[in-house]
PDB file of C-alpha atoms in Angstrom:
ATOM      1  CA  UNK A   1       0.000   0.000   0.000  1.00 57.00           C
ATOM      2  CA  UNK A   2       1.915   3.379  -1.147  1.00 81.00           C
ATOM      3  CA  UNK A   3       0.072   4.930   2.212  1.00 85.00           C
ATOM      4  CA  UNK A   4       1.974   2.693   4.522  1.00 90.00           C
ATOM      5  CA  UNK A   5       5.372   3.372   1.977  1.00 90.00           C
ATOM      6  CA  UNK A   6       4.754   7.388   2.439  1.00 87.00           C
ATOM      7  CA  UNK A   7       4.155   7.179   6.244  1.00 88.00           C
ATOM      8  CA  UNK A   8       7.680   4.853   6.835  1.00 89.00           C
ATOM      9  CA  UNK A   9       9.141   7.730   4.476  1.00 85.00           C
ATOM     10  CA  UNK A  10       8.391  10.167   7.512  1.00 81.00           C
ATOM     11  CA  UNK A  11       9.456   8.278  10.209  1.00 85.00           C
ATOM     12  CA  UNK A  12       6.979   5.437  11.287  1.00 90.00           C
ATOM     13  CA  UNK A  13       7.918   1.898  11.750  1.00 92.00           C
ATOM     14  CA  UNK A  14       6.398  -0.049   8.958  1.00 94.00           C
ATOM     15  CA  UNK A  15       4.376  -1.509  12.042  1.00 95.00           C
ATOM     16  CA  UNK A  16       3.021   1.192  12.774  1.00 94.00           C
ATOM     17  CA  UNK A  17       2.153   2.525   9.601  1.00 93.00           C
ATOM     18  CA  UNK A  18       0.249  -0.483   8.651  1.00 94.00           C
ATOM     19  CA  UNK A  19      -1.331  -0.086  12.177  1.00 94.00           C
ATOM     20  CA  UNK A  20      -2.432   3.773  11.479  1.00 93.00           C
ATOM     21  CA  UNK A  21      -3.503   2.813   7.957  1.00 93.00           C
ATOM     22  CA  UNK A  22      -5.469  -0.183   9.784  1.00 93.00           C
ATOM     23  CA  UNK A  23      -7.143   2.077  12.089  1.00 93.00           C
ATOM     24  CA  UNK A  24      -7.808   4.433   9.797  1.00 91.00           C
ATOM     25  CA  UNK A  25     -10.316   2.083   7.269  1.00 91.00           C
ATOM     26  CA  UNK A  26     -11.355   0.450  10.754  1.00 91.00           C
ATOM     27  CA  UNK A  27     -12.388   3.912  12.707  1.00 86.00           C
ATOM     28  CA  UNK A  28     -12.387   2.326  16.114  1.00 85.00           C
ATOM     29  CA  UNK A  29     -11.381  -0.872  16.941  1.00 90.00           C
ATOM     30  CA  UNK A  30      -9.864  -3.280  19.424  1.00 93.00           C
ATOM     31  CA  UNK A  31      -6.131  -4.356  19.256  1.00 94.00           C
ATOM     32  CA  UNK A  32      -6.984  -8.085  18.276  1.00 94.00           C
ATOM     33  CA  UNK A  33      -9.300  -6.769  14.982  1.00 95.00           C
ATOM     34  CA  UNK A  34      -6.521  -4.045  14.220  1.00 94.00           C
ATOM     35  CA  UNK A  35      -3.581  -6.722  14.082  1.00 95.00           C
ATOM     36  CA  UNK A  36      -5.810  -8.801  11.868  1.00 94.00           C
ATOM     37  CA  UNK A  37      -6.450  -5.795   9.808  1.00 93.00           C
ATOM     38  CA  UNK A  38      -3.147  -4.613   9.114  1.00 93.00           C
ATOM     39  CA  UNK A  39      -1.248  -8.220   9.263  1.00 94.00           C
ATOM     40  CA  UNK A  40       1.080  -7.683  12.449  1.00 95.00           C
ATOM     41  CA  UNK A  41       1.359 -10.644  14.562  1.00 93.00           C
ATOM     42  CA  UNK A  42      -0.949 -10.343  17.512  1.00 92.00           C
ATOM     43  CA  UNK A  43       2.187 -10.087  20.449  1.00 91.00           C
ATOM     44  CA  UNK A  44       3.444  -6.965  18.295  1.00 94.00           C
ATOM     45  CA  UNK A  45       0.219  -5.138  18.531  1.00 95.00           C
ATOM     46  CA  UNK A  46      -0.274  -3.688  21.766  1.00 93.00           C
ATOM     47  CA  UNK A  47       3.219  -2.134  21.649  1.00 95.00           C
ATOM     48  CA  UNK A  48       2.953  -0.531  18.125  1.00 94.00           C
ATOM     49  CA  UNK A  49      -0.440   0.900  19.091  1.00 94.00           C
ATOM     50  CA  UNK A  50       0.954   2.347  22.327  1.00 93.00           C
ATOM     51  CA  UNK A  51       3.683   4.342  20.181  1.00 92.00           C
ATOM     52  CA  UNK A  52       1.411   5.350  17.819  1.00 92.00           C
ATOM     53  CA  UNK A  53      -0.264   6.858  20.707  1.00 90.00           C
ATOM     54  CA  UNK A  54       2.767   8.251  22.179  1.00 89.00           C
ATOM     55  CA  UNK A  55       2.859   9.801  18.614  1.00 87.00           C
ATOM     56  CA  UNK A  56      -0.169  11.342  18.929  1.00 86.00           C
ATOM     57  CA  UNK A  57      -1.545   9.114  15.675  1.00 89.00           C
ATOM     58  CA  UNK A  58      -3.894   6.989  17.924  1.00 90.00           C
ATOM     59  CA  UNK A  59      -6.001   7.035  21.186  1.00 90.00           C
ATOM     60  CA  UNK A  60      -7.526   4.792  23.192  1.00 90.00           C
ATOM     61  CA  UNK A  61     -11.722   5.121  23.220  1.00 87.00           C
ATOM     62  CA  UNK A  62     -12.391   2.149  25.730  1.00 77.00           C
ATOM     63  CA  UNK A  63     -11.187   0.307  28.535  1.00 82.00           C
ATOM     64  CA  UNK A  64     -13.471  -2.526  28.664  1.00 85.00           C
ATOM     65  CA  UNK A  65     -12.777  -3.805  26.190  1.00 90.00           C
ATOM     66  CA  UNK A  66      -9.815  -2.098  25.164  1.00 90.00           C
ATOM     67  CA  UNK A  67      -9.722  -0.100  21.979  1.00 92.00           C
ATOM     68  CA  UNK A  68      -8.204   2.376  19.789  1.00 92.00           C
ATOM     69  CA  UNK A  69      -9.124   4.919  17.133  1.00 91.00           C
ATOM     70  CA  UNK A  70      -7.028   6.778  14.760  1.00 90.00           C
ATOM     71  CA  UNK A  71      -6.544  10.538  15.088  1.00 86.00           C
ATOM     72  CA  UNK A  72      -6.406  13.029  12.522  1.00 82.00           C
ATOM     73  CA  UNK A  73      -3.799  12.605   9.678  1.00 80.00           C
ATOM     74  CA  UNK A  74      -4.375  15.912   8.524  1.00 82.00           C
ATOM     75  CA  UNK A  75      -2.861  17.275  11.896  1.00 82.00           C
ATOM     76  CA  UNK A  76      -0.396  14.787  11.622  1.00 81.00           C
ATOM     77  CA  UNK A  77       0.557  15.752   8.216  1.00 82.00           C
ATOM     78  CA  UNK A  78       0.817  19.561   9.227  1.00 84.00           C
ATOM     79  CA  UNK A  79       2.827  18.218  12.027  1.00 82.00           C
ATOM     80  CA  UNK A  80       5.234  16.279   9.590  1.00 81.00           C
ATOM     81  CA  UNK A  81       5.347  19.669   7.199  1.00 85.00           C
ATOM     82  CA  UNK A  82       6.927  21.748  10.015  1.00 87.00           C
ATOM     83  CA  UNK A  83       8.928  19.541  10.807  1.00 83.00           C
ATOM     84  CA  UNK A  84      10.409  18.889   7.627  1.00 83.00           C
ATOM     85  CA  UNK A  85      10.818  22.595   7.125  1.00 86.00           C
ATOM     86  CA  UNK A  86      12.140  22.879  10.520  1.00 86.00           C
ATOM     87  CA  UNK A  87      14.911  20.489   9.263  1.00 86.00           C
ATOM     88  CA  UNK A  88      15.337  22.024   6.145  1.00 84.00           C
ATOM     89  CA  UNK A  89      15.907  25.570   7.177  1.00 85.00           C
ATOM     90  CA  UNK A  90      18.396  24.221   9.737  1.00 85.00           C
ATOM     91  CA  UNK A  91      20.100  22.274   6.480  1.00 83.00           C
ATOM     92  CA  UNK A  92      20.564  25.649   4.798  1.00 79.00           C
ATOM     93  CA  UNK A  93      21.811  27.399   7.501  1.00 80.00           C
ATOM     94  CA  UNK A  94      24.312  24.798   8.248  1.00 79.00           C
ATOM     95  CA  UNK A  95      25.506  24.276   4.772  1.00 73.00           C
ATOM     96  CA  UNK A  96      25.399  28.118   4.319  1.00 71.00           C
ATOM     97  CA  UNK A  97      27.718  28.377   6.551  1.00 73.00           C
ATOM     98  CA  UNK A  98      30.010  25.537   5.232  1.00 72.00           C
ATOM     99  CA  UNK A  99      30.001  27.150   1.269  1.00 60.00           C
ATOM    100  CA  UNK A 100      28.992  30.652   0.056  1.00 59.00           C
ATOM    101  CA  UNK A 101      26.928  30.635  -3.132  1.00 59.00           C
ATOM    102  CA  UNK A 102      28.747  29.923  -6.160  1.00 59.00           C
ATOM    103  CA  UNK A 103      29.957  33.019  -8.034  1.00 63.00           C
ATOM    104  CA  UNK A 104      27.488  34.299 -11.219  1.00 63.00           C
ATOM    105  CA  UNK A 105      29.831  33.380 -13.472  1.00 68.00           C
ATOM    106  CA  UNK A 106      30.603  29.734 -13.129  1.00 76.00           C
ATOM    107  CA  UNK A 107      29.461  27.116 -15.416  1.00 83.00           C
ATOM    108  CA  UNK A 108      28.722  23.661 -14.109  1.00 87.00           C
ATOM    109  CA  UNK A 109      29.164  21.282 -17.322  1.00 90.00           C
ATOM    110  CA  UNK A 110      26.179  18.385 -16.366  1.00 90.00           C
ATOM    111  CA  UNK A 111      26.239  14.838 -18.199  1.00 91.00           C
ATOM    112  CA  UNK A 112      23.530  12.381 -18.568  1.00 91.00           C
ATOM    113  CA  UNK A 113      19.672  12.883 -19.705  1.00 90.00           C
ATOM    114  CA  UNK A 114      18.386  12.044 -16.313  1.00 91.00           C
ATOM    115  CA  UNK A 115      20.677  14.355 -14.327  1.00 91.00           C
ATOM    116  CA  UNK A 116      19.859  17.098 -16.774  1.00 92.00           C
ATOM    117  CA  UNK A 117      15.905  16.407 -16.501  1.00 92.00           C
ATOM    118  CA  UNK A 118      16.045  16.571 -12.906  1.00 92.00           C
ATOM    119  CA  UNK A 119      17.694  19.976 -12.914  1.00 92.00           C
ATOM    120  CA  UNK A 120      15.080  21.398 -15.227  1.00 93.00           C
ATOM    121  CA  UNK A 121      12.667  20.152 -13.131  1.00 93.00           C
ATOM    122  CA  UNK A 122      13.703  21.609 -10.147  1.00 92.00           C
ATOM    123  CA  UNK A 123      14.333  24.911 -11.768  1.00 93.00           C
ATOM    124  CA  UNK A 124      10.767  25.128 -13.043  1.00 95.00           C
ATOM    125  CA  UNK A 125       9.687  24.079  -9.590  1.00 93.00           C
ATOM    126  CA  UNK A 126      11.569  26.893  -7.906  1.00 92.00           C
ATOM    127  CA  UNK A 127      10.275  29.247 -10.469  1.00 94.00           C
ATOM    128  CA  UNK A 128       8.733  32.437  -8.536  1.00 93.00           C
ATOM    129  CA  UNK A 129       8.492  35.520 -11.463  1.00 94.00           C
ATOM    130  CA  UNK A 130       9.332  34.053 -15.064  1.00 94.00           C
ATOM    131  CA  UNK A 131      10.515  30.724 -16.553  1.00 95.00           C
ATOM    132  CA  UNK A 132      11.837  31.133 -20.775  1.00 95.00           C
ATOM    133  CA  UNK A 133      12.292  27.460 -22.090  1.00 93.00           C
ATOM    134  CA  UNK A 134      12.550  26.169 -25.753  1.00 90.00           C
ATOM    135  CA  UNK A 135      13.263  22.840 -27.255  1.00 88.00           C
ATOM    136  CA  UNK A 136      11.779  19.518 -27.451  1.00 86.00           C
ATOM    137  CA  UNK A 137       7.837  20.170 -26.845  1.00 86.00           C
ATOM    138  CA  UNK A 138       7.024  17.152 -25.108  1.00 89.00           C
ATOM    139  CA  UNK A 139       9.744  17.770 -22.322  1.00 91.00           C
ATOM    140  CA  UNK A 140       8.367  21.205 -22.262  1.00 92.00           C
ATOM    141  CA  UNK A 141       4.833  20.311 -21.833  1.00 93.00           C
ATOM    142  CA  UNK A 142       6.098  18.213 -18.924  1.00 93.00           C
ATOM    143  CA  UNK A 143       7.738  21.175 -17.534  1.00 94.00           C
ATOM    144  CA  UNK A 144       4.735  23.671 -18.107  1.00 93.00           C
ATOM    145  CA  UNK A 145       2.382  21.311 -16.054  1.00 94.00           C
ATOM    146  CA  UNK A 146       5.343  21.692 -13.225  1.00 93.00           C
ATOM    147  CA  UNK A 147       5.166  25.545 -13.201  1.00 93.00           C
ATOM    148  CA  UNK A 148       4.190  27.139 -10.247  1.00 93.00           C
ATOM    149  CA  UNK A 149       0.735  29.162 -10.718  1.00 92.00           C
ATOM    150  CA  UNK A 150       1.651  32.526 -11.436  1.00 93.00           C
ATOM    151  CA  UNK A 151       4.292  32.302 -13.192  1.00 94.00           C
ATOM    152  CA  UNK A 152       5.080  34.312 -16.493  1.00 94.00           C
ATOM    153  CA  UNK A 153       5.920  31.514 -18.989  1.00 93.00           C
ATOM    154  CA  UNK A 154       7.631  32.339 -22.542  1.00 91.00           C
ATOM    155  CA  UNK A 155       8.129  28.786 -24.634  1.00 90.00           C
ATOM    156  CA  UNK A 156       8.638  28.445 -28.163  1.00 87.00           C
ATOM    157  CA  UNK A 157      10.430  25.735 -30.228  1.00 85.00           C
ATOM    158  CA  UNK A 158      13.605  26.323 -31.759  1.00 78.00           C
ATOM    159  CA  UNK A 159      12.731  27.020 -35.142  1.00 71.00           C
ATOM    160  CA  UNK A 160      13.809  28.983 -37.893  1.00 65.00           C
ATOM    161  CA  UNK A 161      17.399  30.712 -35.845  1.00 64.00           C
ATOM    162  CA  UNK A 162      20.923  29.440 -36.093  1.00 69.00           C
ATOM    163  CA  UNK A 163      21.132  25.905 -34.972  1.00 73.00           C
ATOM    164  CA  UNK A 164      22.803  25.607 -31.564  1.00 74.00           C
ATOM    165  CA  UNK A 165      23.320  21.694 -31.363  1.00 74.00           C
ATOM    166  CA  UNK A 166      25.504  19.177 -33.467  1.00 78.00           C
ATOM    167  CA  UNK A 167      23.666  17.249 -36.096  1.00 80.00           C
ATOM    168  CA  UNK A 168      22.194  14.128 -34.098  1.00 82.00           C
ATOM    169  CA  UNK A 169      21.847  16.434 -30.995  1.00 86.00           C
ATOM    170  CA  UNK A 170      18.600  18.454 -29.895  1.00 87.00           C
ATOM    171  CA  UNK A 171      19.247  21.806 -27.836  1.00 88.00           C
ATOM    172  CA  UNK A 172      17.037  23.020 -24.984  1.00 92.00           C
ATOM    173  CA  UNK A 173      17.210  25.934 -22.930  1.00 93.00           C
ATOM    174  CA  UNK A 174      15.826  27.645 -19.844  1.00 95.00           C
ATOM    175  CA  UNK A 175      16.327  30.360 -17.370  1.00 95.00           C
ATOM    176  CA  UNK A 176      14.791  31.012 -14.600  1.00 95.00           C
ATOM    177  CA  UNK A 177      13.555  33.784 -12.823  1.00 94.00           C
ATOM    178  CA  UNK A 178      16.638  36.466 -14.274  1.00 92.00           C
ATOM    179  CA  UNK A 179      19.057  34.499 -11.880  1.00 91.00           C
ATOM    180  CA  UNK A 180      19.591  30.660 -13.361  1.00 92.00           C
ATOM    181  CA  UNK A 181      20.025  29.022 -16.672  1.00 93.00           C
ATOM    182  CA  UNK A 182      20.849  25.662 -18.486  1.00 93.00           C
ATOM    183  CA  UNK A 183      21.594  24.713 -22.275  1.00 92.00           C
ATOM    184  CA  UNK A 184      21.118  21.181 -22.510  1.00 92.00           C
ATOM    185  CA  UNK A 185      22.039  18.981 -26.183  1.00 91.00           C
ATOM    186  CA  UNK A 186      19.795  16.041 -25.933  1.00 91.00           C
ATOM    187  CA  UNK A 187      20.459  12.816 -27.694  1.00 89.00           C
ATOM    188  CA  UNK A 188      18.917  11.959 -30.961  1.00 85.00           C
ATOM    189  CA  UNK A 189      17.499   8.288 -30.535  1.00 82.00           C
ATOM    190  CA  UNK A 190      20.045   6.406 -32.181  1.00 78.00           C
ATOM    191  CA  UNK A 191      22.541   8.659 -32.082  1.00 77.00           C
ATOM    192  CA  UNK A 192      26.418   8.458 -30.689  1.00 82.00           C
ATOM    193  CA  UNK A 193      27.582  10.482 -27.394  1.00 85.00           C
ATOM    194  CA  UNK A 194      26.204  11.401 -24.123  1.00 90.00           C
ATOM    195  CA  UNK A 195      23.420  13.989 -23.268  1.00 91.00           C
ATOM    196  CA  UNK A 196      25.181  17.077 -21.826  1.00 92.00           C
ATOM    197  CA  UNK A 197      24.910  20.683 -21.096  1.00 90.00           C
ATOM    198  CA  UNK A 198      25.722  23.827 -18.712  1.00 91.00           C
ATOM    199  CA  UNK A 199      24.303  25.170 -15.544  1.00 92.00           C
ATOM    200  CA  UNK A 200      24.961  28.932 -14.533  1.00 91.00           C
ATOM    201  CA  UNK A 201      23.862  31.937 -12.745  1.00 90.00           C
ATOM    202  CA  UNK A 202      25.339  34.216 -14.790  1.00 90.00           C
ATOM    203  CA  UNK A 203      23.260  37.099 -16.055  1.00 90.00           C
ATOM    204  CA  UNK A 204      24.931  37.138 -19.147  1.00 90.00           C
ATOM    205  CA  UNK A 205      23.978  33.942 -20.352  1.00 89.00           C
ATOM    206  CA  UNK A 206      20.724  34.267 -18.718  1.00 92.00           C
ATOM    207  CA  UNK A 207      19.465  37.406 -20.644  1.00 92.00           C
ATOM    208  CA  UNK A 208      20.831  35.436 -24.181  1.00 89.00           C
ATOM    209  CA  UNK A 209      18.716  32.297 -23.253  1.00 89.00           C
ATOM    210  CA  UNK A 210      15.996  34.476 -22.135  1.00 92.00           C
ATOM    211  CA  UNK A 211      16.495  36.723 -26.036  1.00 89.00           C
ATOM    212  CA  UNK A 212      16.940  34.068 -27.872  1.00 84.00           C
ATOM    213  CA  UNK A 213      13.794  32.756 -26.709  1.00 85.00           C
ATOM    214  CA  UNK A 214      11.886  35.689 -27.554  1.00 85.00           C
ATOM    215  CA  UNK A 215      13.652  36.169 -30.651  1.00 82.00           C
ATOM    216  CA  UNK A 216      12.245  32.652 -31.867  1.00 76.00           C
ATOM    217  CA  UNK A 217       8.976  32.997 -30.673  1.00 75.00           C
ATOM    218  CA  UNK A 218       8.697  36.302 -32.844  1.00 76.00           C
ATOM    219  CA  UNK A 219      10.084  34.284 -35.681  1.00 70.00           C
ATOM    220  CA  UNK A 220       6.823  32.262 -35.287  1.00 65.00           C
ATOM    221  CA  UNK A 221       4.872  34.838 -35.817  1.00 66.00           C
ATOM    222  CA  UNK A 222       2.420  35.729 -39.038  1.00 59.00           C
ATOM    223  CA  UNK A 223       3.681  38.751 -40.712  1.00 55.00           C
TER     224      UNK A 223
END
């Protein structure tokens, strides 16, 4: 059950998440029906219960006989969201501290489609004021379903301008916000080599990306 995956994912025992998961399509029940329910040998029961209580997941509703009912996952869920941010604002600051930002003007040279998927990704996730991409329209579409709402978005394939790619290569591009940027040479299928591309916050590169983008999109249009 991906429920039971998720919840082991933020910190329960699988136990217990099968327990809380049990509970939850039960709504009250003793510990006997819950093991059942969830497959946990009865001697493992009352313990896992007991921590889910301790966890604030579960409460007892009866004495005689004993049982338990789930609480809310919603408040459980909030509770797991501060956390996490908890943890990761403490991540920044500590790895803040450890390395300043890179300078503006490095490149990063990236290898491998996957590596250089995931980085687009994340850049259109992080997106806050403008995203300018152009390239292969079915990664694009991908990444136009991942933009935040509000978002300006500029696409455009790369049509009728200078090639940038090899022959048997496919170029991409996006920038991000005014402040990041990648040109990535895709694979043909078939072809020889290895996807690569660049990664940069330099503003130089970022406003070409960002005209060249705009320069093809007006290319597109009926005159």
């Amino acid at each position: 059950m991906s429920a039971v995956i998720h919840l082991q994912a933020l910190g329960l025992t699988e136990y217990e998440a099968r327990a809380y998961t049990a509970l939850l399509a039960l709504g009250r029940a003793v510990p006997a029906r819950v093991a059942r329910q969830a497959g946990i040998p009865r001697p493992k029961i009352y313990e896992t219960l007991e921590r889910l209580e301790g966890r604030g997941l579960a409460a007892k509703v009866g004495q005689n006989p004993l049982e338990y009912a789930p609480l809310s996952a919603r408040e459980y869920l909030a509770r797991a969201r501060r956390a996490f941010d908890d943890r990761l604002g403490a991540l920044d600051r500590d790895l803040s501290r450890l390395a300043p930002d890179p300078a503006p003007e490095a490149v990063y040279h990236l290898y491998g489609e996957a590596a250089i998927r995931s980085l687009c990704e994340d850049l259109t996730l992080n997106a806050r004021r403008s995203l300018y991409m152009a390239g292969d329209a079915s990664f694009a579409d991908r990444l136009e379903r991942l933009s935040p709402r509000g978002v300006d978005l500029y696409r455009t394939p790369l049509a009728n301008l200078p090639a940038i790619a090899a022959p048997g290569q496919r170029a991409f591009l996006l920038a991000r916000d005014g402040e990041a940027a990648l040109v990535a040479h895709f694979i043909d299928e078939g072809g020889v080599g290895e996807a690569h591309g660049v990664h940069t916050h330099n503003p130089v590169i970022i406003h070409l990306i960002e005209g060249y983008v705009q320069l093809a999109a007006q290319q597109l249009q009926p005159r």
